[in-house]
Amino acid sequence: METGDETKFVSMPRIGDKAPAFKAVTTQGEIDFPGQYAGSWVILFSHPADFTPVCTSEFMTFAQMENQFAELNCKLVGLSIDGLYSHIAWLRTIKEKIEYKGMKNLEVKFPLIEDVSMEVAKLYGMLQPGESTTKAVRAVFVIDPKGIIRTIIYYPLSMGRNFDELLRVLQALKTADAFSVATPADWRPGDDVIVPTAGSCGVAKERMDGKEKDVTCHDWFFCTKKIDKEKVLNTIKKTAAK
Ligand code: BEZ
């Protein structure tokens, strides 16, 4: 990379920022991002290149899980620094030829952005020059119905993503919003959630004394409560907006 080019790679949106806006050509036509996704959650993700094995395994997994994300009112949008015809040919190959881990005949119905100019990749900090100056890393942006970035995850070129984790992230974000709670390490729907720290010593003492219904305290600053798995799953399915 030549001196001076570094500045083109430094746009790094952060959690809590409004998702940077762009228009792009995709395998499903033009998109206006994030405007046309208002009211939905959306996962914008990048992959290094079409016709590569790790990316193929990821696209097959995402295509297979698309309905699970849709049930949570979440749409998927992919991106790589490849052209439209490459994208189309690769997705056709996946559908017509690739069988992997019991997955086959998978149609990728969500849009895949062509970004030969690298404009979107640069806007979202998907190009990380220490890893590659020509391929996007495996970035994941989880964006809420108001267009706010709520989670960012980056993986290097060599590592396929864990798609159960991406689903868990969405479930946890929606649960935190719907129930005004936080989720502890490795939380899954049905596990206990963390209640906000008591606003006064009196409430903290009542909790510690076990007087607050359904709340268990491990210390004054660390209290949990149970939310039934069905209740969580039904609520996060229904809640379209934050
Ligand atoms: C892959 O998807 O297999 C891949 C892409 C770029 C670099 C390394 C691996």
PDB file of N, CA, C and O in Angstrom, residues 85-115:
ATOM      1  N   TYR A  85     -21.118 -10.257 -11.751  1.00  0.00           N
ATOM      2  CA  TYR A  85     -21.185 -11.511 -12.506  1.00  0.00           C
ATOM      3  C   TYR A  85     -20.454 -12.628 -11.774  1.00  0.00           C
ATOM      4  O   TYR A  85     -20.851 -13.791 -11.824  1.00  0.00           O
ATOM      5  N   SER A  86     -19.403 -12.269 -11.061  1.00  0.00           N
ATOM      6  CA  SER A  86     -18.727 -13.263 -10.217  1.00  0.00           C
ATOM      7  C   SER A  86     -19.682 -13.760  -9.126  1.00  0.00           C
ATOM      8  O   SER A  86     -19.812 -14.969  -8.887  1.00  0.00           O
ATOM      9  N   HIS A  87     -20.353 -12.805  -8.479  1.00  0.00           N
ATOM     10  CA  HIS A  87     -21.313 -13.191  -7.428  1.00  0.00           C
ATOM     11  C   HIS A  87     -22.372 -14.152  -7.983  1.00  0.00           C
ATOM     12  O   HIS A  87     -22.666 -15.190  -7.385  1.00  0.00           O
ATOM     13  N   ILE A  88     -22.922 -13.771  -9.140  1.00  0.00           N
ATOM     14  CA  ILE A  88     -24.017 -14.579  -9.705  1.00  0.00           C
ATOM     15  C   ILE A  88     -23.517 -15.986 -10.043  1.00  0.00           C
ATOM     16  O   ILE A  88     -24.165 -16.993  -9.732  1.00  0.00           O
ATOM     17  N   ALA A  89     -22.323 -16.045 -10.663  1.00  0.00           N
ATOM     18  CA  ALA A  89     -21.776 -17.355 -11.055  1.00  0.00           C
ATOM     19  C   ALA A  89     -21.467 -18.206  -9.821  1.00  0.00           C
ATOM     20  O   ALA A  89     -21.731 -19.414  -9.794  1.00  0.00           O
ATOM     21  N   TRP A  90     -20.932 -17.575  -8.783  1.00  0.00           N
ATOM     22  CA  TRP A  90     -20.594 -18.320  -7.558  1.00  0.00           C
ATOM     23  C   TRP A  90     -21.860 -18.853  -6.877  1.00  0.00           C
ATOM     24  O   TRP A  90     -21.927 -20.038  -6.501  1.00  0.00           O
ATOM     25  N   LEU A  91     -22.866 -18.002  -6.744  1.00  0.00           N
ATOM     26  CA  LEU A  91     -24.106 -18.441  -6.079  1.00  0.00           C
ATOM     27  C   LEU A  91     -24.796 -19.542  -6.893  1.00  0.00           C
ATOM     28  O   LEU A  91     -25.392 -20.460  -6.331  1.00  0.00           O
ATOM     29  N   ARG A  92     -24.671 -19.463  -8.233  1.00  0.00           N
ATOM     30  CA  ARG A  92     -25.248 -20.518  -9.060  1.00  0.00           C
ATOM     31  C   ARG A  92     -24.489 -21.830  -8.842  1.00  0.00           C
ATOM     32  O   ARG A  92     -25.085 -22.906  -8.720  1.00  0.00           O
ATOM     33  N   THR A  93     -23.157 -21.738  -8.747  1.00  0.00           N
ATOM     34  CA  THR A  93     -22.348 -22.941  -8.482  1.00  0.00           C
ATOM     35  C   THR A  93     -22.734 -23.563  -7.144  1.00  0.00           C
ATOM     36  O   THR A  93     -22.881 -24.781  -7.023  1.00  0.00           O
ATOM     37  N   ILE A  94     -22.899 -22.708  -6.141  1.00  0.00           N
ATOM     38  CA  ILE A  94     -23.296 -23.215  -4.809  1.00  0.00           C
ATOM     39  C   ILE A  94     -24.607 -23.989  -4.926  1.00  0.00           C
ATOM     40  O   ILE A  94     -24.744 -25.093  -4.404  1.00  0.00           O
ATOM     41  N   LYS A  95     -25.573 -23.400  -5.632  1.00  0.00           N
ATOM     42  CA  LYS A  95     -26.891 -24.048  -5.726  1.00  0.00           C
ATOM     43  C   LYS A  95     -26.830 -25.350  -6.531  1.00  0.00           C
ATOM     44  O   LYS A  95     -27.386 -26.358  -6.132  1.00  0.00           O
ATOM     45  N   GLU A  96     -26.091 -25.298  -7.621  1.00  0.00           N
ATOM     46  CA  GLU A  96     -26.181 -26.427  -8.553  1.00  0.00           C
ATOM     47  C   GLU A  96     -25.179 -27.537  -8.267  1.00  0.00           C
ATOM     48  O   GLU A  96     -25.423 -28.687  -8.618  1.00  0.00           O
ATOM     49  N   LYS A  97     -24.048 -27.177  -7.601  1.00  0.00           N
ATOM     50  CA  LYS A  97     -22.984 -28.187  -7.535  1.00  0.00           C
ATOM     51  C   LYS A  97     -22.511 -28.572  -6.139  1.00  0.00           C
ATOM     52  O   LYS A  97     -21.961 -29.657  -5.963  1.00  0.00           O
ATOM     53  N   ILE A  98     -22.654 -27.685  -5.177  1.00  0.00           N
ATOM     54  CA  ILE A  98     -21.948 -27.947  -3.911  1.00  0.00           C
ATOM     55  C   ILE A  98     -22.832 -28.675  -2.913  1.00  0.00           C
ATOM     56  O   ILE A  98     -23.950 -28.239  -2.613  1.00  0.00           O
ATOM     57  N   GLU A  99     -22.285 -29.765  -2.405  1.00  0.00           N
ATOM     58  CA  GLU A  99     -22.917 -30.485  -1.302  1.00  0.00           C
ATOM     59  C   GLU A  99     -21.899 -30.496  -0.172  1.00  0.00           C
ATOM     60  O   GLU A  99     -20.746 -30.876  -0.361  1.00  0.00           O
ATOM     61  N   TYR A 100     -22.331 -30.042   0.999  1.00  0.00           N
ATOM     62  CA  TYR A 100     -21.374 -29.943   2.113  1.00  0.00           C
ATOM     63  C   TYR A 100     -22.119 -30.139   3.429  1.00  0.00           C
ATOM     64  O   TYR A 100     -23.133 -29.470   3.673  1.00  0.00           O
ATOM     65  N   LYS A 101     -21.661 -31.061   4.209  1.00  0.00           N
ATOM     66  CA  LYS A 101     -22.244 -31.344   5.528  1.00  0.00           C
ATOM     67  C   LYS A 101     -23.763 -31.491   5.472  1.00  0.00           C
ATOM     68  O   LYS A 101     -24.490 -30.895   6.287  1.00  0.00           O
ATOM     69  N   GLY A 102     -24.224 -32.218   4.492  1.00  0.00           N
ATOM     70  CA  GLY A 102     -25.667 -32.462   4.367  1.00  0.00           C
ATOM     71  C   GLY A 102     -26.434 -31.303   3.738  1.00  0.00           C
ATOM     72  O   GLY A 102     -27.635 -31.405   3.506  1.00  0.00           O
ATOM     73  N   MET A 103     -25.737 -30.199   3.473  1.00  0.00           N
ATOM     74  CA  MET A 103     -26.427 -29.050   2.834  1.00  0.00           C
ATOM     75  C   MET A 103     -26.220 -29.157   1.325  1.00  0.00           C
ATOM     76  O   MET A 103     -25.100 -29.399   0.872  1.00  0.00           O
ATOM     77  N   LYS A 104     -27.307 -28.992   0.580  1.00  0.00           N
ATOM     78  CA  LYS A 104     -27.166 -28.979  -0.887  1.00  0.00           C
ATOM     79  C   LYS A 104     -28.352 -28.261  -1.519  1.00  0.00           C
ATOM     80  O   LYS A 104     -29.366 -28.042  -0.858  1.00  0.00           O
ATOM     81  N   ASN A 105     -28.182 -27.907  -2.772  1.00  0.00           N
ATOM     82  CA  ASN A 105     -29.261 -27.238  -3.521  1.00  0.00           C
ATOM     83  C   ASN A 105     -29.739 -25.971  -2.807  1.00  0.00           C
ATOM     84  O   ASN A 105     -30.929 -25.672  -2.765  1.00  0.00           O
ATOM     85  N   LEU A 106     -28.775 -25.252  -2.222  1.00  0.00           N
ATOM     86  CA  LEU A 106     -29.150 -24.082  -1.425  1.00  0.00           C
ATOM     87  C   LEU A 106     -29.141 -22.815  -2.266  1.00  0.00           C
ATOM     88  O   LEU A 106     -28.132 -22.486  -2.905  1.00  0.00           O
ATOM     89  N   GLU A 107     -30.259 -22.123  -2.237  1.00  0.00           N
ATOM     90  CA  GLU A 107     -30.358 -20.873  -2.988  1.00  0.00           C
ATOM     91  C   GLU A 107     -30.120 -19.705  -2.032  1.00  0.00           C
ATOM     92  O   GLU A 107     -30.803 -19.590  -1.005  1.00  0.00           O
ATOM     93  N   VAL A 108     -29.163 -18.877  -2.366  1.00  0.00           N
ATOM     94  CA  VAL A 108     -28.910 -17.679  -1.554  1.00  0.00           C
ATOM     95  C   VAL A 108     -29.875 -16.602  -2.034  1.00  0.00           C
ATOM     96  O   VAL A 108     -29.729 -16.073  -3.138  1.00  0.00           O
ATOM     97  N   LYS A 109     -30.867 -16.302  -1.187  1.00  0.00           N
ATOM     98  CA  LYS A 109     -31.918 -15.365  -1.621  1.00  0.00           C
ATOM     99  C   LYS A 109     -31.656 -13.945  -1.133  1.00  0.00           C
ATOM    100  O   LYS A 109     -32.287 -13.000  -1.581  1.00  0.00           O
ATOM    101  N   PHE A 110     -30.740 -13.799  -0.184  1.00  0.00           N
ATOM    102  CA  PHE A 110     -30.475 -12.450   0.332  1.00  0.00           C
ATOM    103  C   PHE A 110     -29.477 -11.733  -0.590  1.00  0.00           C
ATOM    104  O   PHE A 110     -28.716 -12.382  -1.322  1.00  0.00           O
ATOM    105  N   PRO A 111     -29.470 -10.397  -0.581  1.00  0.00           N
ATOM    106  CA  PRO A 111     -28.601  -9.658  -1.516  1.00  0.00           C
ATOM    107  C   PRO A 111     -27.111  -9.764  -1.174  1.00  0.00           C
ATOM    108  O   PRO A 111     -26.739  -9.766  -0.006  1.00  0.00           O
ATOM    109  N   LEU A 112     -26.332  -9.881  -2.229  1.00  0.00           N
ATOM    110  CA  LEU A 112     -24.867  -9.877  -2.090  1.00  0.00           C
ATOM    111  C   LEU A 112     -24.353  -8.662  -2.870  1.00  0.00           C
ATOM    112  O   LEU A 112     -24.538  -8.567  -4.091  1.00  0.00           O
ATOM    113  N   ILE A 113     -23.755  -7.737  -2.144  1.00  0.00           N
ATOM    114  CA  ILE A 113     -23.319  -6.461  -2.733  1.00  0.00           C
ATOM    115  C   ILE A 113     -22.056  -6.650  -3.560  1.00  0.00           C
ATOM    116  O   ILE A 113     -21.109  -7.298  -3.111  1.00  0.00           O
ATOM    117  N   GLU A 114     -22.042  -6.051  -4.761  1.00  0.00           N
ATOM    118  CA  GLU A 114     -20.770  -5.994  -5.512  1.00  0.00           C
ATOM    119  C   GLU A 114     -20.048  -4.723  -5.072  1.00  0.00           C
ATOM    120  O   GLU A 114     -20.655  -3.661  -4.946  1.00  0.00           O
ATOM    121  N   ASP A 115     -18.761  -4.852  -4.791  1.00  0.00           N
ATOM    122  CA  ASP A 115     -18.042  -3.696  -4.255  1.00  0.00           C
ATOM    123  C   ASP A 115     -16.624  -3.651  -4.828  1.00  0.00           C
ATOM    124  O   ASP A 115     -15.646  -3.547  -4.087  1.00  0.00           O
TER     125      ASP A 115
END
